[in-house]
Structures are given as C-alpha cells and as structure tokens.
CSV table of C-alpha atoms in Angstrom, one decimal:
chain,number,residue,atom,x,y,z
A,27,UNK,CA,40.3,-40.8,-58.7
A,28,UNK,CA,37.9,-41.3,-55.7
A,29,UNK,CA,40.8,-41.8,-53.3
A,30,UNK,CA,42.5,-38.6,-54.6
A,31,UNK,CA,39.2,-36.7,-54.0
A,32,UNK,CA,39.0,-38.2,-50.5
A,33,UNK,CA,42.6,-37.2,-49.7
A,34,UNK,CA,42.0,-33.7,-50.9
A,35,UNK,CA,38.7,-33.4,-48.9
A,36,UNK,CA,40.5,-34.4,-45.7
A,37,UNK,CA,43.9,-32.6,-46.2
A,38,UNK,CA,42.8,-29.2,-45.1
A,39,UNK,CA,46.1,-27.9,-43.6
A,40,UNK,CA,46.9,-25.6,-46.4
A,41,UNK,CA,43.6,-23.8,-46.1
A,42,UNK,CA,43.6,-23.0,-42.4
A,43,UNK,CA,42.5,-19.5,-41.5
A,44,UNK,CA,43.8,-17.9,-38.3
A,45,UNK,CA,41.3,-16.2,-35.9
A,46,UNK,CA,42.8,-13.7,-33.6
A,47,UNK,CA,41.4,-11.4,-30.8
A,48,UNK,CA,41.1,-8.5,-33.3
A,49,UNK,CA,38.8,-10.6,-35.4
A,50,UNK,CA,36.7,-11.7,-32.5
A,51,UNK,CA,36.3,-8.1,-31.3
A,52,UNK,CA,35.4,-6.8,-34.7
A,53,UNK,CA,32.8,-9.6,-35.1
A,54,UNK,CA,31.2,-8.8,-31.7
A,55,UNK,CA,31.0,-5.1,-32.6
A,56,UNK,CA,29.6,-5.5,-36.2
A,57,UNK,CA,27.6,-8.7,-35.8
A,58,UNK,CA,26.7,-9.4,-32.1
A,59,UNK,CA,24.2,-12.2,-32.8
A,60,UNK,CA,26.5,-14.0,-35.2
A,61,UNK,CA,29.4,-13.6,-32.8
A,62,UNK,CA,27.5,-15.9,-30.4
A,63,UNK,CA,27.9,-18.7,-33.0
A,64,UNK,CA,31.6,-18.2,-33.0
A,65,UNK,CA,31.7,-18.0,-29.2
A,66,UNK,CA,30.0,-21.4,-28.9
A,67,UNK,CA,32.3,-22.9,-31.6
A,68,UNK,CA,35.5,-21.6,-29.9
A,69,UNK,CA,34.3,-22.8,-26.5
A,70,UNK,CA,33.9,-26.3,-27.9
A,71,UNK,CA,37.4,-26.0,-29.6
A,72,UNK,CA,38.9,-25.1,-26.2
A,73,UNK,CA,37.2,-28.2,-24.7
A,74,UNK,CA,39.0,-30.1,-27.5
A,75,UNK,CA,35.8,-31.5,-29.0
A,76,UNK,CA,36.9,-33.9,-31.7
A,77,UNK,CA,35.5,-35.4,-34.9
A,78,UNK,CA,33.5,-38.6,-34.8
A,79,UNK,CA,31.2,-39.9,-37.5
A,80,UNK,CA,27.6,-39.8,-36.1
A,81,UNK,CA,28.7,-38.4,-32.7
A,82,UNK,CA,26.1,-36.5,-30.7
A,83,UNK,CA,27.8,-34.9,-27.7
A,84,UNK,CA,30.9,-32.8,-27.1
A,85,UNK,CA,32.3,-35.7,-25.1
A,86,UNK,CA,31.7,-38.2,-27.8
A,87,UNK,CA,32.6,-35.9,-30.7
A,88,UNK,CA,30.7,-34.9,-33.9
A,89,UNK,CA,30.8,-35.1,-37.6
A,90,UNK,CA,30.4,-31.8,-39.5
A,91,UNK,CA,26.5,-31.6,-39.8
A,92,UNK,CA,26.1,-33.0,-36.2
A,93,UNK,CA,28.4,-30.3,-34.9
A,94,UNK,CA,26.6,-27.5,-36.8
A,95,UNK,CA,23.2,-28.8,-35.5
A,96,UNK,CA,24.6,-28.9,-31.9
A,97,UNK,CA,25.9,-25.3,-32.2
A,98,UNK,CA,22.5,-24.1,-33.5
A,99,UNK,CA,20.7,-25.9,-30.7
A,100,UNK,CA,23.0,-24.2,-28.2
A,101,UNK,CA,22.3,-20.8,-29.8
A,102,UNK,CA,18.5,-21.5,-29.7
A,103,UNK,CA,18.7,-22.5,-26.0
A,104,UNK,CA,20.3,-19.0,-25.4
A,105,UNK,CA,17.2,-17.4,-26.8
A,106,UNK,CA,18.7,-16.4,-30.2
A,107,UNK,CA,15.9,-16.6,-32.9
A,108,UNK,CA,16.7,-18.9,-35.7
A,109,UNK,CA,15.1,-18.9,-39.1
A,110,UNK,CA,14.2,-22.6,-38.6
A,111,UNK,CA,10.5,-23.3,-39.0
A,112,UNK,CA,8.6,-24.8,-36.1
A,113,UNK,CA,8.6,-28.5,-36.0
A,114,UNK,CA,5.0,-30.0,-36.5
A,115,UNK,CA,5.4,-33.0,-34.3
A,116,UNK,CA,8.3,-34.3,-36.5
A,117,UNK,CA,10.7,-34.1,-33.5
A,118,UNK,CA,14.5,-33.6,-33.8
A,119,UNK,CA,16.5,-35.9,-36.0
A,120,UNK,CA,18.4,-38.7,-34.3
A,121,UNK,CA,21.5,-38.1,-36.4
A,122,UNK,CA,21.4,-34.7,-38.1
A,123,UNK,CA,22.7,-34.9,-41.7
A,124,UNK,CA,23.6,-32.1,-44.2
A,125,UNK,CA,20.3,-33.0,-45.9
A,126,UNK,CA,18.3,-32.5,-42.7
A,127,UNK,CA,20.1,-29.1,-42.0
A,128,UNK,CA,19.4,-27.9,-45.5
A,129,UNK,CA,15.7,-28.7,-45.1
A,130,UNK,CA,15.5,-26.8,-41.8
A,131,UNK,CA,17.0,-23.5,-42.9
A,132,UNK,CA,16.2,-21.4,-46.0
A,133,UNK,CA,18.7,-20.8,-48.8
A,134,UNK,CA,20.3,-17.4,-48.5
A,135,UNK,CA,19.0,-15.6,-51.6
A,136,UNK,CA,21.6,-12.8,-51.2
A,137,UNK,CA,24.5,-15.3,-51.7
A,138,UNK,CA,26.1,-15.2,-48.2
A,139,UNK,CA,26.1,-13.4,-45.0
A,140,UNK,CA,28.1,-13.6,-41.7
A,141,UNK,CA,26.6,-16.4,-39.7
A,142,UNK,CA,25.3,-18.4,-42.6
A,143,UNK,CA,25.6,-22.2,-42.8
A,144,UNK,CA,27.7,-23.2,-45.8
A,145,UNK,CA,27.3,-26.6,-47.3
A,146,UNK,CA,30.0,-28.3,-49.4
A,147,UNK,CA,29.6,-31.4,-51.6
A,148,UNK,CA,32.1,-33.2,-49.5
A,149,UNK,CA,29.6,-33.3,-46.6
A,150,UNK,CA,30.9,-30.3,-44.6
A,151,UNK,CA,28.4,-27.9,-43.0
A,152,UNK,CA,30.4,-24.9,-41.8
A,153,UNK,CA,29.6,-21.4,-40.6
A,154,UNK,CA,30.6,-18.4,-42.7
A,155,UNK,CA,32.4,-15.4,-41.1
A,156,UNK,CA,34.6,-12.5,-42.2
A,157,UNK,CA,37.7,-11.3,-40.3
A,158,UNK,CA,38.5,-7.7,-39.5
A,159,UNK,CA,39.9,-7.3,-43.1
A,160,UNK,CA,36.7,-8.6,-44.6
A,161,UNK,CA,38.5,-11.8,-45.6
A,162,UNK,CA,36.0,-14.7,-45.5
A,163,UNK,CA,36.5,-17.9,-43.6
A,164,UNK,CA,34.3,-20.8,-42.6
A,165,UNK,CA,34.6,-22.7,-39.3
A,166,UNK,CA,33.2,-25.9,-38.0
A,167,UNK,CA,34.0,-29.6,-37.4
A,168,UNK,CA,36.4,-31.3,-39.8
A,169,UNK,CA,38.2,-34.7,-39.5
A,170,UNK,CA,41.1,-32.5,-38.1
A,171,UNK,CA,38.8,-31.1,-35.4
A,172,UNK,CA,37.2,-27.7,-35.1
A,173,UNK,CA,39.0,-25.7,-37.8
A,174,UNK,CA,38.7,-22.3,-39.5
A,175,UNK,CA,39.3,-22.5,-43.2
A,176,UNK,CA,39.5,-20.3,-46.3
A,177,UNK,CA,36.0,-21.0,-47.9
A,178,UNK,CA,37.7,-21.8,-51.2
A,179,UNK,CA,39.1,-25.1,-49.8
A,180,UNK,CA,36.3,-26.6,-51.9
A,181,UNK,CA,33.5,-25.2,-54.0
A,182,UNK,CA,30.6,-24.3,-51.7
A,183,UNK,CA,27.3,-25.8,-52.7
A,184,UNK,CA,24.9,-23.5,-50.8
A,185,UNK,CA,24.6,-20.9,-48.2
A,186,UNK,CA,21.6,-21.1,-45.8
A,187,UNK,CA,20.4,-18.3,-43.5
A,188,UNK,CA,20.2,-19.5,-39.8
A,189,UNK,CA,19.6,-16.3,-37.9
A,190,UNK,CA,16.6,-14.1,-38.3
C-alpha cells in the first residue's frame, strides 16, 4: 500500500496543466504582485532547475519546500512584501521544510487566493494560480522538475497566504 501511494505521489504526468502566454498576460493584468511569483518560477524552469532532496541552490536543485522558500526569498529581495513575520534572531532555516514554511505564513482563512502556498500531505509546497479561464493550477518543484499541475492531483492540506 505504501509503495502504491509513493508511485501515485510521484506519477504526476496525467495532472500536468499547460501555461501559455495568454495565461501569463491575464495574470500580470489581474494580479501583478502574484505574477512576479510565476515569473521567478518560470525563469528557474527555463534554467532547467531540477529536483534534489535537501538542495539549496538553482545549480544544485531543490525539493518542493526548499524551492518554494527560494522563490519567496527572491520575491522578498525584489521588495515584494510578504506576510511573513519578522524573525526575532531565529535566523533562516538551514533546510526549509514544509513544517517551517507553514509556521512562517498564516493560513488563508478565505480558502485560497492566487499566489497562495498550497501544502499537500505528500510533502509538496506549491503555488496556487488560475489561468485565463479561471481554471486553478498549482506550480512548483516536483520529482519531475518544475511542473504546473491540476490542484486535484492530491487532496490539498492547507492554503497559506504569502503576499500582503
């Protein structure tokens, strides 16, 4: 049973969601701050950033929570205000985990919004978006690389608001 769940968690091909130029333009028009998240993600995908458990850099690769954390740090370095509380001397985590990310950002009480970070029981931490037809998708690092997926590829555990 465990092996079957692992196989299902890593076999994401049937859930891939395409992102086209119309989707990107619609996002920039309707959600300019959130579009910056997608811009960073797609830039890393163009650089062929790959999956690596515990990886910390684009050259080395990332796991899903590490990738999400890196994207958010890039966003923050561009001056985009995050909902993240100020660190009181705790410093940054050495290896960001889903648990660390969950603790840094508040649960989205409204359910979900474009730009939210979505956590899945399988360990994925992906960003929530909607295409030009308001069809939802999530995007982030998976064992297959940076992938956009139908959010129903698994049951989402929580949505967390990352942008103010």
